[in-house]
């Protein structure tokens, strides 16, 4: 009986990281460290397993396919003890969806007797507090959704313009340019100059052999025997041509200059 009385209240740290930059940076460590500090300060037992990595809060992927969705189902089923805490960096970690959807999820957690804590400002939300909390949370959620909607619009506008520029024949920098083309910015302008490099010889050789009826496996073997350098030396560990790569090149319209965004 004494053991149960001494048992600490459970706190669940929820971490959501959506972008590659955040994944490679200190986003995860920062959020977990803040949760641990809060748990230690308030005598809570911290559970760090609740995390959604690379899932969008704007499109609700973290609820449909992620850890937060599983947590909400456990809350609904009564499997998260009343009086537990959900620790998040800020309310936009929980959701960036439209306000009604975000608020419904927020209230569902509070109605289950779980306290939500936003670590960035120390705010505590629970069902026994006054309605001022709901007004504050609505403001935060509305702002998060508006920010994400505007960001989504900007990204779509950029992609649309890139496609339009490509159709108009305007050259532009390409982050994933093929290995047989070099790109160099023209001095004093925003334009780029593109030219074939020595690796284009391997592409020519592949199609020459294919035109003569040679199969992909044999083409890869001949390229290695004849000493043609691989296209991506940094990612090709053994620096050798392989059948699958040859097959992909033979089917890829990029080799005739088609741009595929």
Short mmCIF file of C-alpha atoms in Angstrom, two decimals:
data_model
loop_
_atom_site.label_atom_id
_atom_site.label_comp_id
_atom_site.label_asym_id
_atom_site.label_seq_id
_atom_site.Cartn_x
_atom_site.Cartn_y
_atom_site.Cartn_z
CA UNK A 1 0.00 0.00 0.00
CA UNK A 2 2.86 2.35 0.89
CA UNK A 3 4.46 1.64 -2.50
CA UNK A 4 1.36 2.87 -4.33
CA UNK A 5 1.19 6.02 -2.22
CA UNK A 6 4.82 6.80 -3.05
CA UNK A 7 4.27 6.31 -6.78
CA UNK A 8 4.98 9.46 -8.77
CA UNK A 9 2.45 11.12 -11.07
CA UNK A 10 3.17 10.32 -14.71
CA UNK A 11 4.21 13.02 -17.18
CA UNK A 12 4.35 12.33 -20.92
CA UNK A 13 6.78 14.40 -22.94
CA UNK A 14 5.47 14.90 -26.48
CA UNK A 15 8.07 15.89 -29.07
CA UNK A 16 7.22 16.70 -32.68
CA UNK A 17 9.84 17.58 -35.28
CA UNK A 18 8.61 18.24 -38.81
CA UNK A 19 11.55 19.55 -40.87
CA UNK A 20 14.91 18.07 -41.84
CA UNK A 21 16.69 21.10 -40.38
CA UNK A 22 15.06 20.48 -36.99
CA UNK A 23 15.88 16.77 -37.12
CA UNK A 24 19.56 17.49 -37.83
CA UNK A 25 19.65 20.31 -35.28
CA UNK A 26 18.96 20.30 -31.53
CA UNK A 27 15.14 20.39 -31.69
CA UNK A 28 14.60 16.95 -30.15
CA UNK A 29 17.22 17.32 -27.42
CA UNK A 30 15.93 20.80 -26.53
CA UNK A 31 12.33 19.66 -26.12
CA UNK A 32 13.25 16.57 -24.06
CA UNK A 33 15.62 18.56 -21.82
CA UNK A 34 12.90 21.12 -21.07
CA UNK A 35 10.43 18.32 -20.24
CA UNK A 36 12.94 16.60 -17.94
CA UNK A 37 13.63 19.87 -16.11
CA UNK A 38 9.89 20.43 -15.54
CA UNK A 39 9.36 16.83 -14.37
CA UNK A 40 12.27 17.03 -11.92
CA UNK A 41 11.06 20.36 -10.55
CA UNK A 42 7.52 19.06 -9.93
CA UNK A 43 8.38 15.52 -8.82
CA UNK A 44 6.90 13.80 -11.89
CA UNK A 45 7.91 10.51 -13.52
CA UNK A 46 8.77 11.35 -17.14
CA UNK A 47 7.90 9.14 -20.11
CA UNK A 48 9.97 10.21 -23.16
CA UNK A 49 8.65 7.68 -25.69
CA UNK A 50 5.97 9.98 -27.16
CA UNK A 51 7.49 11.49 -30.31
CA UNK A 52 6.58 12.22 -33.92
CA UNK A 53 9.60 12.72 -36.15
CA UNK A 54 9.10 14.24 -39.60
CA UNK A 55 5.29 14.45 -39.32
CA UNK A 56 3.29 17.53 -40.27
CA UNK A 57 1.15 19.22 -37.65
CA UNK A 58 -0.58 21.30 -40.32
CA UNK A 59 -1.85 18.29 -42.26
CA UNK A 60 -2.55 16.24 -39.11
CA UNK A 61 -0.15 13.41 -40.02
CA UNK A 62 0.96 13.18 -36.38
CA UNK A 63 -2.62 12.34 -35.38
CA UNK A 64 -3.59 10.17 -38.35
CA UNK A 65 -0.39 8.13 -38.48
CA UNK A 66 1.74 9.12 -35.51
CA UNK A 67 2.37 8.89 -31.79
CA UNK A 68 0.01 11.69 -30.81
CA UNK A 69 -2.87 9.86 -32.46
CA UNK A 70 -2.04 6.75 -30.43
CA UNK A 71 -1.87 8.87 -27.27
CA UNK A 72 -5.30 10.42 -27.99
CA UNK A 73 -6.77 6.94 -28.45
CA UNK A 74 -5.31 5.85 -25.09
CA UNK A 75 -6.79 8.96 -23.50
CA UNK A 76 -10.21 8.20 -25.01
CA UNK A 77 -10.03 4.62 -23.75
CA UNK A 78 -9.14 5.79 -20.25
CA UNK A 79 -5.72 4.14 -20.30
CA UNK A 80 -3.87 7.33 -19.40
CA UNK A 81 -4.34 7.90 -15.64
CA UNK A 82 -6.37 10.91 -14.52
CA UNK A 83 -4.04 13.55 -13.14
CA UNK A 84 -1.25 12.78 -15.63
CA UNK A 85 0.62 15.56 -17.43
CA UNK A 86 1.28 16.08 -21.13
CA UNK A 87 4.38 18.24 -21.60
CA UNK A 88 4.85 20.04 -24.91
CA UNK A 89 7.19 22.82 -25.96
CA UNK A 90 4.25 24.93 -27.18
CA UNK A 91 0.68 24.39 -28.31
CA UNK A 92 1.70 24.35 -31.97
CA UNK A 93 3.57 21.10 -31.27
CA UNK A 94 0.16 19.51 -30.55
CA UNK A 95 -1.46 20.81 -33.73
CA UNK A 96 -1.28 23.33 -36.54
CA UNK A 97 -4.57 22.18 -38.04
CA UNK A 98 -7.66 24.38 -38.27
CA UNK A 99 -8.77 25.86 -34.95
CA UNK A 100 -11.87 23.68 -34.49
CA UNK A 101 -9.90 20.44 -35.01
CA UNK A 102 -7.03 21.57 -32.79
CA UNK A 103 -9.36 22.78 -30.06
CA UNK A 104 -11.37 19.54 -30.08
CA UNK A 105 -8.18 17.51 -29.51
CA UNK A 106 -7.07 19.96 -26.81
CA UNK A 107 -10.41 19.73 -24.94
CA UNK A 108 -10.50 15.93 -25.24
CA UNK A 109 -7.23 15.73 -23.33
CA UNK A 110 -8.36 18.20 -20.66
CA UNK A 111 -11.75 16.50 -20.20
CA UNK A 112 -9.91 13.23 -19.51
CA UNK A 113 -8.35 14.88 -16.46
CA UNK A 114 -4.92 15.38 -18.00
CA UNK A 115 -3.00 18.62 -17.53
CA UNK A 116 -1.30 20.09 -20.60
CA UNK A 117 1.85 22.11 -19.91
CA UNK A 118 3.52 24.36 -22.47
CA UNK A 119 7.17 24.45 -21.46
CA UNK A 120 8.10 27.54 -23.43
CA UNK A 121 6.00 29.78 -21.13
CA UNK A 122 5.17 27.52 -18.17
CA UNK A 123 1.40 27.66 -18.82
CA UNK A 124 -0.69 24.88 -17.30
CA UNK A 125 -4.05 23.98 -18.84
CA UNK A 126 -6.52 21.72 -17.04
CA UNK A 127 -10.27 21.28 -16.84
CA UNK A 128 -10.70 22.95 -13.44
CA UNK A 129 -9.29 26.32 -14.50
CA UNK A 130 -11.36 29.26 -15.75
CA UNK A 131 -12.37 29.86 -19.37
CA UNK A 132 -9.59 32.40 -19.85
CA UNK A 133 -7.38 29.43 -20.67
CA UNK A 134 -9.58 28.47 -23.59
CA UNK A 135 -9.37 31.98 -25.04
CA UNK A 136 -5.58 31.92 -24.73
CA UNK A 137 -5.33 28.47 -26.32
CA UNK A 138 -7.62 29.49 -29.20
CA UNK A 139 -5.40 32.48 -29.91
CA UNK A 140 -2.26 30.32 -30.01
CA UNK A 141 -3.88 27.66 -32.19
CA UNK A 142 -5.30 30.19 -34.63
CA UNK A 143 -1.91 31.85 -35.00
CA UNK A 144 -0.15 28.48 -35.53
CA UNK A 145 -2.65 27.47 -38.23
CA UNK A 146 -2.38 30.84 -40.00
CA UNK A 147 1.42 30.66 -40.00
CA UNK A 148 1.40 27.14 -41.45
CA UNK A 149 -1.22 28.03 -44.05
CA UNK A 150 0.83 31.03 -45.18
CA UNK A 151 4.01 28.93 -45.31
CA UNK A 152 2.22 26.25 -47.34
CA UNK A 153 0.97 28.89 -49.78
CA UNK A 154 4.47 30.36 -50.21
CA UNK A 155 5.98 26.93 -50.88
CA UNK A 156 3.28 26.11 -53.45
CA UNK A 157 3.83 29.49 -55.14
CA UNK A 158 7.58 28.80 -55.38
CA UNK A 159 6.99 25.33 -56.86
CA UNK A 160 4.46 26.75 -59.35
CA UNK A 161 6.94 29.43 -60.46
CA UNK A 162 9.71 26.86 -60.89
CA UNK A 163 7.47 24.83 -63.16
CA UNK A 164 6.51 27.93 -65.15
CA UNK A 165 10.17 28.94 -65.51
CA UNK A 166 11.05 25.43 -66.67
CA UNK A 167 8.29 25.51 -69.30
CA UNK A 168 9.58 28.92 -70.45
CA UNK A 169 13.11 27.48 -70.80
CA UNK A 170 14.62 29.61 -68.03
CA UNK A 171 17.70 28.04 -66.42
CA UNK A 172 17.69 27.74 -62.62
CA UNK A 173 19.78 26.16 -59.89
CA UNK A 174 18.89 22.53 -59.25
CA UNK A 175 19.63 20.95 -55.84
CA UNK A 176 19.43 17.44 -57.25
CA UNK A 177 21.18 17.90 -60.57
CA UNK A 178 22.30 14.75 -62.36
CA UNK A 179 25.94 13.75 -62.05
CA UNK A 180 26.89 14.36 -65.71
CA UNK A 181 25.94 18.05 -65.75
CA UNK A 182 27.79 20.93 -64.03
CA UNK A 183 26.04 24.16 -63.09
CA UNK A 184 27.80 27.46 -62.54
CA UNK A 185 26.33 30.83 -61.71
CA UNK A 186 26.96 33.51 -64.32
CA UNK A 187 28.85 36.39 -62.70
CA UNK A 188 26.70 39.39 -61.83
CA UNK A 189 23.41 37.66 -62.63
CA UNK A 190 20.89 35.31 -61.08
CA UNK A 191 21.23 32.91 -64.03
CA UNK A 192 23.20 29.67 -64.25
CA UNK A 193 25.24 28.13 -67.02
CA UNK A 194 25.00 24.37 -67.52
CA UNK A 195 27.54 22.14 -69.24
CA UNK A 196 28.24 18.44 -69.67
CA UNK A 197 31.19 17.04 -67.74
CA UNK A 198 33.36 13.95 -68.33
CA UNK A 199 30.74 11.64 -66.77
CA UNK A 200 28.50 12.28 -69.77
CA UNK A 201 30.78 9.85 -71.62
CA UNK A 202 29.44 7.04 -69.43
CA UNK A 203 25.86 7.95 -70.34
CA UNK A 204 26.74 7.92 -74.05
CA UNK A 205 28.45 4.56 -73.63
CA UNK A 206 25.41 3.07 -71.86
CA UNK A 207 23.07 3.98 -74.72
CA UNK A 208 25.59 2.95 -77.36
CA UNK A 209 25.82 -0.52 -75.83
CA UNK A 210 22.04 -0.73 -75.27
CA UNK A 211 21.43 0.18 -78.94
CA UNK A 212 23.65 -2.78 -79.86
CA UNK A 213 21.53 -5.15 -77.78
CA UNK A 214 23.75 -5.41 -74.69
CA UNK A 215 21.84 -6.03 -71.43
CA UNK A 216 22.04 -3.86 -68.30
CA UNK A 217 24.14 -6.35 -66.31
CA UNK A 218 26.70 -6.62 -69.09
CA UNK A 219 26.72 -2.83 -69.58
CA UNK A 220 27.51 -2.29 -65.88
CA UNK A 221 30.32 -4.87 -66.05
CA UNK A 222 31.81 -3.23 -69.16
CA UNK A 223 31.66 0.25 -67.62
CA UNK A 224 33.61 -1.03 -64.63
CA UNK A 225 36.12 -2.84 -66.85
CA UNK A 226 36.60 0.22 -69.06
CA UNK A 227 37.13 2.46 -66.03
CA UNK A 228 34.18 4.84 -66.34
CA UNK A 229 33.78 6.81 -63.06
CA UNK A 230 30.48 6.40 -61.21
CA UNK A 231 28.05 9.33 -61.16
CA UNK A 232 27.88 9.79 -57.36
CA UNK A 233 31.27 8.94 -55.89
CA UNK A 234 30.33 10.12 -52.39
CA UNK A 235 27.33 7.79 -52.06
CA UNK A 236 28.58 4.86 -54.13
CA UNK A 237 30.58 2.98 -51.50
CA UNK A 238 32.43 0.52 -53.74
CA UNK A 239 32.72 2.97 -56.67
CA UNK A 240 31.25 0.46 -59.13
CA UNK A 241 28.46 0.58 -61.69
CA UNK A 242 25.51 -1.71 -60.97
CA UNK A 243 22.82 -3.27 -63.13
CA UNK A 244 19.94 -1.49 -61.35
CA UNK A 245 21.51 1.93 -61.93
CA UNK A 246 21.97 1.23 -65.62
CA UNK A 247 18.34 0.09 -65.92
CA UNK A 248 17.11 3.30 -64.28
CA UNK A 249 19.18 5.48 -66.61
CA UNK A 250 17.88 3.68 -69.69
CA UNK A 251 14.30 4.47 -68.62
CA UNK A 252 14.90 8.02 -67.37
CA UNK A 253 13.88 10.92 -69.62
CA UNK A 254 16.38 13.20 -67.85
CA UNK A 255 19.04 11.85 -70.24
CA UNK A 256 17.31 13.67 -73.14
CA UNK A 257 16.93 16.88 -71.16
CA UNK A 258 13.41 16.50 -69.73
CA UNK A 259 13.09 18.40 -66.45
CA UNK A 260 10.94 16.63 -63.85
CA UNK A 261 10.17 18.74 -60.75
#
